[in-house]
XYZ file of C-alpha atoms in Angstrom:
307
model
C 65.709 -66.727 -120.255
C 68.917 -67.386 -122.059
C 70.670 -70.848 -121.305
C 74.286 -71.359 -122.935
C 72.957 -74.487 -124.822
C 70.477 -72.390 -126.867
C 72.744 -69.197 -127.950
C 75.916 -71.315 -127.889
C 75.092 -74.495 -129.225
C 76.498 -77.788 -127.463
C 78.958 -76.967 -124.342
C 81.000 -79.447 -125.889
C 81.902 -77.438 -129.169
C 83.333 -74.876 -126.045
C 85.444 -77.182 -124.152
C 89.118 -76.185 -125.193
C 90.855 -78.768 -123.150
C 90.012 -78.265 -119.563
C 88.855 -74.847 -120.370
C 85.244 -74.031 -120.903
C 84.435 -70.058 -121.635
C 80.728 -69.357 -120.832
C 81.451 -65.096 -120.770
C 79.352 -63.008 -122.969
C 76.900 -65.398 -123.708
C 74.055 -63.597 -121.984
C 73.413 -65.978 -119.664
C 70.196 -65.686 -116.827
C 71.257 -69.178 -114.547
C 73.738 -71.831 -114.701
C 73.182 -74.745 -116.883
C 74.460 -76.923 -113.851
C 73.220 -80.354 -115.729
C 75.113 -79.860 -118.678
C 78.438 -78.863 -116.308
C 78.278 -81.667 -114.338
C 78.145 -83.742 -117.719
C 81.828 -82.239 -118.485
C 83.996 -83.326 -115.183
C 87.076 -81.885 -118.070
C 86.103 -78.450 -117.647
C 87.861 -77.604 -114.406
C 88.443 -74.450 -115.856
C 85.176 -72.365 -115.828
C 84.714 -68.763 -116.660
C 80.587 -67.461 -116.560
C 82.053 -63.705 -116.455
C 80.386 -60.745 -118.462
C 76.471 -62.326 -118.172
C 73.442 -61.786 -115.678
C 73.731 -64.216 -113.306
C 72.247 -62.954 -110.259
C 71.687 -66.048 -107.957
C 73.458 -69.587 -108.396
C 71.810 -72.868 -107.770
C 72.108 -74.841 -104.924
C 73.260 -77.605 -107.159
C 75.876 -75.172 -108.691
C 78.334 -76.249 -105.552
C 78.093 -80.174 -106.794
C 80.983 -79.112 -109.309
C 83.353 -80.209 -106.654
C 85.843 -80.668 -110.296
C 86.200 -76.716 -110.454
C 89.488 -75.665 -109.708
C 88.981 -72.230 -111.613
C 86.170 -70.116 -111.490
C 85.599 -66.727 -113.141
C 82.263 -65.347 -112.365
C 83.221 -61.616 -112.391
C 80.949 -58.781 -113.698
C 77.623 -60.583 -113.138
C 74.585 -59.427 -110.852
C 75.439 -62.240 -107.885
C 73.532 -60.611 -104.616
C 74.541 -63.800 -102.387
C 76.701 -67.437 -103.075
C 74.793 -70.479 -101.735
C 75.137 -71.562 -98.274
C 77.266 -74.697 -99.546
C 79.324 -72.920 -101.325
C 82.296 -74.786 -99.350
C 81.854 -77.403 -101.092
C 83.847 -76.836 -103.726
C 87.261 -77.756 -102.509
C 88.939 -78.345 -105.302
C 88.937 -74.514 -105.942
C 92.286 -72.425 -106.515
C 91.342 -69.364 -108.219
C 87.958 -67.455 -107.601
C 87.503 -64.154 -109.254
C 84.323 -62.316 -107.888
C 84.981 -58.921 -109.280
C 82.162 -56.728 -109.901
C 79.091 -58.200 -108.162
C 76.679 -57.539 -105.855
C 78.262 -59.373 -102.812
C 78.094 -57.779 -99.699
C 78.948 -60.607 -97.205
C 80.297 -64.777 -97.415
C 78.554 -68.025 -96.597
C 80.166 -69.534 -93.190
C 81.328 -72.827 -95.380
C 83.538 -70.561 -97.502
C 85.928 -71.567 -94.971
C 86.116 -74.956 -96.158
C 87.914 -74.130 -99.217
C 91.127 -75.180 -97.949
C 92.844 -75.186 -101.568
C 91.984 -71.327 -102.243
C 95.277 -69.867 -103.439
C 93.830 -66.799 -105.214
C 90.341 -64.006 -104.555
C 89.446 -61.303 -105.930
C 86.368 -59.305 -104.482
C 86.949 -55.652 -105.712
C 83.758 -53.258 -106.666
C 81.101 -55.303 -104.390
C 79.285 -53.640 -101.668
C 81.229 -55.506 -98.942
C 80.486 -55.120 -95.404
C 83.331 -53.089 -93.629
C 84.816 -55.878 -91.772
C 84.918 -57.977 -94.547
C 86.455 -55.454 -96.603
C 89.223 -54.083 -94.484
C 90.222 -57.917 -94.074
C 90.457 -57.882 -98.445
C 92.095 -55.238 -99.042
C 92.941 -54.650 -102.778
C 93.528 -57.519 -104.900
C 95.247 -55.170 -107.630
C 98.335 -58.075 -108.648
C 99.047 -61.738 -108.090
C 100.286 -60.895 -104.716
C 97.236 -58.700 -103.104
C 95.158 -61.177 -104.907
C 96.821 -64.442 -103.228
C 97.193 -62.366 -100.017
C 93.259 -61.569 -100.123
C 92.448 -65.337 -100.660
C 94.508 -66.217 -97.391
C 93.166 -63.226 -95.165
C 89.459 -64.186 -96.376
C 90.274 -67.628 -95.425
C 91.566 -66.739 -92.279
C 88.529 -64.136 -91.048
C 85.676 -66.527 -92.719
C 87.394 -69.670 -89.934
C 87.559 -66.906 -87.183
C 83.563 -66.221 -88.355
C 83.037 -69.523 -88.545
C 84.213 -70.544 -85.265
C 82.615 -67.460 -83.692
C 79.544 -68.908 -84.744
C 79.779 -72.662 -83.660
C 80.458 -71.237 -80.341
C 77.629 -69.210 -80.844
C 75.375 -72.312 -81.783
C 77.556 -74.350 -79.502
C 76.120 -71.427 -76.462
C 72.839 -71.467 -77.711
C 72.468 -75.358 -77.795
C 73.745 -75.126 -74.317
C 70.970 -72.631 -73.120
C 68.178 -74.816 -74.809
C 69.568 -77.820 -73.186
C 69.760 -75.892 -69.751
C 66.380 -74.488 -70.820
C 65.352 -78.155 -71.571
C 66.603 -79.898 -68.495
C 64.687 -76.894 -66.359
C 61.875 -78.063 -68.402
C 61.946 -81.140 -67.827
C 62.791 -80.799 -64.024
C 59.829 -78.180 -64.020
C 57.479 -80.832 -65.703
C 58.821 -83.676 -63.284
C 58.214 -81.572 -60.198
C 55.039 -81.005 -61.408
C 54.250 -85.011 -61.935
C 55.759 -85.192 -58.961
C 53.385 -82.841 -56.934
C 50.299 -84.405 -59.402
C 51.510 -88.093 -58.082
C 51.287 -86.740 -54.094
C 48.008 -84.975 -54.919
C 46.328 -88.540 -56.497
C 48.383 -90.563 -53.458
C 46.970 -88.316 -50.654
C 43.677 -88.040 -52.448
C 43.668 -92.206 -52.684
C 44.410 -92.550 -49.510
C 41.417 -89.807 -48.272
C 38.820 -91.737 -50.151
C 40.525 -95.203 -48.723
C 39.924 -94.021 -45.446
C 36.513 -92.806 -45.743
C 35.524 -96.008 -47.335
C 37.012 -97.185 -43.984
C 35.026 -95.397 -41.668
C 31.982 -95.967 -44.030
C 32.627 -99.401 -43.459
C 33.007 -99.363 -39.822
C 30.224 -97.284 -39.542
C 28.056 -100.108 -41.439
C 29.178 -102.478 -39.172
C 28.580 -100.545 -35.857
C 24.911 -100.141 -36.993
C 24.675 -103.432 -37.803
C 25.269 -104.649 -34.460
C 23.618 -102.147 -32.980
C 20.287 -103.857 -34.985
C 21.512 -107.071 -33.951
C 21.551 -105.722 -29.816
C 17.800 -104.806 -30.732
C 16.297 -107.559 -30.852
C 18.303 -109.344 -27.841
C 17.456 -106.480 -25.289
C 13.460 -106.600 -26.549
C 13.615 -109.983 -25.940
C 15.263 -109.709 -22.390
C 12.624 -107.045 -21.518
C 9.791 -109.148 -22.693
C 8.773 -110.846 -19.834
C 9.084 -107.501 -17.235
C 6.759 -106.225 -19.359
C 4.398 -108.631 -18.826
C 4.590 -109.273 -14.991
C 4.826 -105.350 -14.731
C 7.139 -105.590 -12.491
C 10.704 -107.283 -11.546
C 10.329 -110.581 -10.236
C 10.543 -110.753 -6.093
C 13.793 -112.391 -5.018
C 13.551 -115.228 -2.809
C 14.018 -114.621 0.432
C 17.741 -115.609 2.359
C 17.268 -119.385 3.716
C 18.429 -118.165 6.641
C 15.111 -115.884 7.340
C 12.875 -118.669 5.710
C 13.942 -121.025 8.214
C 13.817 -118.681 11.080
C 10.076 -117.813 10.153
C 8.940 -121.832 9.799
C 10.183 -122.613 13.173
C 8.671 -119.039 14.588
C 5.274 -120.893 12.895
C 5.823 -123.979 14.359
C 6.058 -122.703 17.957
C 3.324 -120.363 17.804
C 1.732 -123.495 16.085
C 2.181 -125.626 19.280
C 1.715 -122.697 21.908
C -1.754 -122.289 20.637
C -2.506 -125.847 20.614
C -1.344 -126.586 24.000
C -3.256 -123.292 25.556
C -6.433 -124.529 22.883
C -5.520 -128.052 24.437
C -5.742 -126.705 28.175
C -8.674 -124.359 27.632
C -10.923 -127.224 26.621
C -9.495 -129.797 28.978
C -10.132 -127.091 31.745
C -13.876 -126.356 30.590
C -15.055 -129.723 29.580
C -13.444 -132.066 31.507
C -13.489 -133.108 35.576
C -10.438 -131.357 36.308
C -12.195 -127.716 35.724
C -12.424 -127.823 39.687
C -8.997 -127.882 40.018
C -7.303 -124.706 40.961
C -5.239 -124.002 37.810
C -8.226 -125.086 35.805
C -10.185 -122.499 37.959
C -7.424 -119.469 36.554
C -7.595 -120.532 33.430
C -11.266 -120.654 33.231
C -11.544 -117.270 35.054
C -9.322 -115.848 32.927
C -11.321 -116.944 29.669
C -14.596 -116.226 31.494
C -12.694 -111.979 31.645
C -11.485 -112.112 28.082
C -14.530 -113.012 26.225
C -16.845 -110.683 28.017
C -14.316 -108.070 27.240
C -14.396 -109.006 23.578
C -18.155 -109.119 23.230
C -18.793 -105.798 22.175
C -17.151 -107.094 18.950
C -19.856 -107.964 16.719
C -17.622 -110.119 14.961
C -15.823 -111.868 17.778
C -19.699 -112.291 19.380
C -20.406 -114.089 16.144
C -17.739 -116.076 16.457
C -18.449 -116.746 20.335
C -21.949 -117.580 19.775
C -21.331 -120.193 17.312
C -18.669 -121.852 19.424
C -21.054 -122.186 22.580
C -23.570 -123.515 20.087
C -21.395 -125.949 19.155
């Protein structure tokens, strides 16, 4: 690969003022670190050699202000080519080229473009035109100025619209990805809330059986003594009836003591002559042989007249 230092010798010997011819010296790439070393040369001409690509470095020669780089092998410039804005005069003639980087609309100061023999796309060719004297030439620069604005404002709209769909296509995103914490936060609510109310009824549950344990032992112990009497407890009778039956007793009490009382004072004593003593006795006298058939009651008779 041939460099201009090694065929040419020092860059310096070629500085002629602010003129520096690199054409014809078979060059294969740029020696960009030796340019930059010469801010002079603001004159530069690298026609006539086989330059097929330039550096991206190449545009940090923002001192150019003429550039020949006709009848090489360029295929593209670099994408910061704009930053050369000192440049005047480009001559392109003879290369490769078939379109422009976007930033060649930053060189505000071009006065002068030639782009005859390149493979140009249509558009950018029509917009050209010849460049065959210093007027076509100057009118070329300003029309390739003018379209390469118009393409590069086409495309900031472009990248302008297609920021604007990814930030719509963002925000639905995002608004897709919040609805859907959203619906994940209602899902773990409603789902906490579930599990706090079956803890709930597991508690109340608990406690229900737990006084139903605690009933247990009161209801055993109120049965306990039914069960051992085998059967309810007789309620006392109304005071009223209790009452009624002792005096009931204590005149049936007295009636048979005063008839027992008369029967004996009517049998033993003197007065059994008398004529109520005689019913009485009479009376007995019926009863008891009307009873005797009774073995029992003759027992009983028997052992009174004994006594």
């Amino acid at each position: 690969m041939t460099k201009a230092g090694s065929k040419g010798g020092n860059l310096r010997d070629k500085l002629d003022g602010n003129e520096l011819d690199l054409s014809l010296s078979d060059l294969n790439e740029v020696p960009v670190k030796e340019l930059a070393a010469l801010p002079k040369a603001t004159v530069l001409d690298l026609s006539c050699n086989k330059l097929s690509t330039l550096p991206s470095d190449f545009c940090g020669l923002t001192h150019l202000v003429k550039l020949d780089l006709s009848k090489n092998k360029l295929q593209q410039l670099p994408a910061d080519f704009g930053r050369l804005v000192n440049l005047q005069h480009l001559d392109l003639l003879n290369n490769r080229l078939v379109t422009l980087p976007v930033s060649f609309a930053q060189l505000k100061n071009l006065k002068w473009l030639d782009l005859k023999d390149n493979p140009l796309d249509p558009v950018l060719a029509k917009v050209a035109g010849d460049c065959l004297d210093e007027k076509q030439c100057k009118q070329c620069a300003n029309k390739v100025l003018q379209h390469m604005k118009a393409v590069q404002a086409d495309q900031e709209r472009e990248r302008q619209r297609r920021l604007e769909v990814e930030r719509e296509a963002e925000k639905k995103r995002e608004a897709k990805q919040q609805a859907k914490e959203a619906k994940e936060r209602e899902l773990r609510k409603r789902e906490k809330a579930e599990e706090k109310e079956r803890r709930r009824k597991e508690y109340d549950a608990q406690k229900a059986s737990k006084r139903e344990q605690e009933k247990k032992p009161k209801k055993e112990a109120n049965q306990a003594p039914k069960s051992k009497s085998g059967s309810r407890p007789r309620k006392p009778p109304p005071r009223k009836h209790t009452r009624s039956w002792a005096v009931l007793k204590v005149l049936l009490l007295l009636l048979l003591l005063c008839v027992a009382g008369g029967l004996v004072v009517c049998r033993v004593t003197g007065l059994r002559q008398q004529p109520l003593c005689t019913s009485v006795n009479t009376i007995y006298d019926n009863a008891v042989q009307g009873l005797r058939h009774h073995e029992i009651l003759q027992w009983v008779l028997q052992t009174d007249s004994q006594q």
